[in-house]
């Protein structure tokens, strides 16, 4: 996730949608349905579990990890997790891992 004031693009292509005209841009096909759907799913998961505020970051990270694992082709989640872990590069700190 990236929070942005749109002052720089950080290598991303930023598309906009004028919702007063349409919900999906007819030229670029840009829309926000995927983001809204994922956020709604995350909120449902966090609320259903009664997540306390001090655990919000950890629970959101777990939600994102499960989402990424479910998208993997390998039906064995443990193997998929190990592959993702193996793709990480140590970041100078034994407890920090930056995925590439």
mmCIF file of C-alpha atoms in Angstrom:
data_model
loop_
_atom_site.group_PDB
_atom_site.id
_atom_site.type_symbol
_atom_site.label_atom_id
_atom_site.label_comp_id
_atom_site.label_asym_id
_atom_site.label_seq_id
_atom_site.Cartn_x
_atom_site.Cartn_y
_atom_site.Cartn_z
ATOM 1 C CA UNK A 1 0.000 0.000 0.000
ATOM 2 C CA UNK A 2 1.244 3.475 -0.722
ATOM 3 C CA UNK A 3 -0.139 6.692 0.689
ATOM 4 C CA UNK A 4 0.470 9.545 -1.679
ATOM 5 C CA UNK A 5 -0.161 13.230 -2.116
ATOM 6 C CA UNK A 6 0.300 12.636 -5.869
ATOM 7 C CA UNK A 7 3.302 14.997 -5.944
ATOM 8 C CA UNK A 8 5.493 12.245 -7.386
ATOM 9 C CA UNK A 9 4.630 9.016 -9.101
ATOM 10 C CA UNK A 10 7.266 6.710 -7.509
ATOM 11 C CA UNK A 11 7.293 4.651 -10.696
ATOM 12 C CA UNK A 12 3.545 3.991 -10.639
ATOM 13 C CA UNK A 13 1.086 5.026 -13.315
ATOM 14 C CA UNK A 14 -1.644 7.061 -11.638
ATOM 15 C CA UNK A 15 -5.049 6.815 -13.296
ATOM 16 C CA UNK A 16 -8.102 8.766 -12.223
ATOM 17 C CA UNK A 17 -11.831 8.248 -12.613
ATOM 18 C CA UNK A 18 -14.392 11.044 -12.662
ATOM 19 C CA UNK A 19 -17.236 9.368 -10.762
ATOM 20 C CA UNK A 20 -19.655 12.151 -11.654
ATOM 21 C CA UNK A 21 -19.469 10.849 -15.250
ATOM 22 C CA UNK A 22 -18.798 7.098 -14.914
ATOM 23 C CA UNK A 23 -17.518 4.439 -12.516
ATOM 24 C CA UNK A 24 -15.113 2.930 -15.029
ATOM 25 C CA UNK A 25 -13.202 5.187 -17.373
ATOM 26 C CA UNK A 26 -14.235 4.156 -20.904
ATOM 27 C CA UNK A 27 -10.807 4.977 -22.360
ATOM 28 C CA UNK A 28 -8.315 3.736 -19.742
ATOM 29 C CA UNK A 29 -10.662 1.172 -18.108
ATOM 30 C CA UNK A 30 -9.477 2.519 -14.737
ATOM 31 C CA UNK A 31 -11.732 1.752 -11.769
ATOM 32 C CA UNK A 32 -11.458 1.343 -8.006
ATOM 33 C CA UNK A 33 -13.733 -1.685 -7.573
ATOM 34 C CA UNK A 34 -10.814 -4.026 -6.774
ATOM 35 C CA UNK A 35 -9.463 -1.728 -4.061
ATOM 36 C CA UNK A 36 -12.912 -1.125 -2.572
ATOM 37 C CA UNK A 37 -13.666 -4.860 -2.593
ATOM 38 C CA UNK A 38 -10.389 -5.778 -0.918
ATOM 39 C CA UNK A 39 -10.810 -3.071 1.736
ATOM 40 C CA UNK A 40 -14.386 -4.259 2.421
ATOM 41 C CA UNK A 41 -13.117 -7.850 2.778
ATOM 42 C CA UNK A 42 -10.323 -6.723 5.122
ATOM 43 C CA UNK A 43 -12.767 -4.736 7.270
ATOM 44 C CA UNK A 44 -15.165 -7.693 7.481
ATOM 45 C CA UNK A 45 -12.306 -9.990 8.515
ATOM 46 C CA UNK A 46 -10.951 -7.574 11.123
ATOM 47 C CA UNK A 47 -14.362 -6.692 12.566
ATOM 48 C CA UNK A 48 -15.515 -10.338 12.663
ATOM 49 C CA UNK A 49 -12.442 -11.211 14.702
ATOM 50 C CA UNK A 50 -12.972 -8.276 17.065
ATOM 51 C CA UNK A 51 -9.489 -6.950 16.350
ATOM 52 C CA UNK A 52 -8.217 -4.559 19.054
ATOM 53 C CA UNK A 53 -6.540 -1.379 17.773
ATOM 54 C CA UNK A 54 -3.127 -2.374 19.107
ATOM 55 C CA UNK A 55 -3.249 -5.548 16.955
ATOM 56 C CA UNK A 56 -4.593 -3.867 13.815
ATOM 57 C CA UNK A 57 -1.260 -3.681 11.951
ATOM 58 C CA UNK A 58 -0.401 -7.326 12.659
ATOM 59 C CA UNK A 59 -3.878 -8.574 11.728
ATOM 60 C CA UNK A 60 -3.907 -6.516 8.522
ATOM 61 C CA UNK A 61 -0.469 -7.910 7.609
ATOM 62 C CA UNK A 62 -1.771 -11.436 8.257
ATOM 63 C CA UNK A 63 -4.830 -10.733 6.073
ATOM 64 C CA UNK A 64 -2.563 -9.530 3.250
ATOM 65 C CA UNK A 65 -0.259 -12.553 3.607
ATOM 66 C CA UNK A 66 -3.189 -14.985 3.464
ATOM 67 C CA UNK A 67 -4.513 -13.143 0.411
ATOM 68 C CA UNK A 68 -1.138 -13.406 -1.335
ATOM 69 C CA UNK A 69 -0.803 -17.090 -0.429
ATOM 70 C CA UNK A 70 -4.277 -17.906 -1.727
ATOM 71 C CA UNK A 71 -3.307 -16.374 -5.086
ATOM 72 C CA UNK A 72 -0.306 -18.707 -5.441
ATOM 73 C CA UNK A 73 -0.550 -21.610 -7.878
ATOM 74 C CA UNK A 74 0.758 -24.124 -5.332
ATOM 75 C CA UNK A 75 -2.184 -25.804 -3.529
ATOM 76 C CA UNK A 76 0.026 -26.389 -0.461
ATOM 77 C CA UNK A 77 0.000 -23.075 1.454
ATOM 78 C CA UNK A 78 3.049 -24.074 3.485
ATOM 79 C CA UNK A 79 5.112 -24.649 0.331
ATOM 80 C CA UNK A 80 3.846 -21.344 -1.112
ATOM 81 C CA UNK A 81 4.796 -19.588 2.138
ATOM 82 C CA UNK A 82 8.272 -21.120 2.045
ATOM 83 C CA UNK A 83 8.714 -19.981 -1.570
ATOM 84 C CA UNK A 84 7.693 -16.429 -0.633
ATOM 85 C CA UNK A 85 10.030 -16.484 2.363
ATOM 86 C CA UNK A 86 12.869 -17.761 0.197
ATOM 87 C CA UNK A 87 12.304 -14.842 -2.186
ATOM 88 C CA UNK A 88 13.118 -12.397 0.607
ATOM 89 C CA UNK A 89 16.493 -10.735 0.969
ATOM 90 C CA UNK A 90 17.984 -9.906 4.376
ATOM 91 C CA UNK A 91 18.004 -6.164 4.911
ATOM 92 C CA UNK A 92 21.031 -5.893 7.230
ATOM 93 C CA UNK A 93 18.890 -6.783 10.229
ATOM 94 C CA UNK A 94 18.216 -10.450 11.001
ATOM 95 C CA UNK A 95 14.636 -9.677 11.981
ATOM 96 C CA UNK A 96 13.755 -7.590 8.917
ATOM 97 C CA UNK A 97 13.145 -9.038 5.496
ATOM 98 C CA UNK A 98 12.478 -7.074 2.333
ATOM 99 C CA UNK A 99 10.660 -9.020 -0.351
ATOM 100 C CA UNK A 100 11.826 -8.605 -3.918
#
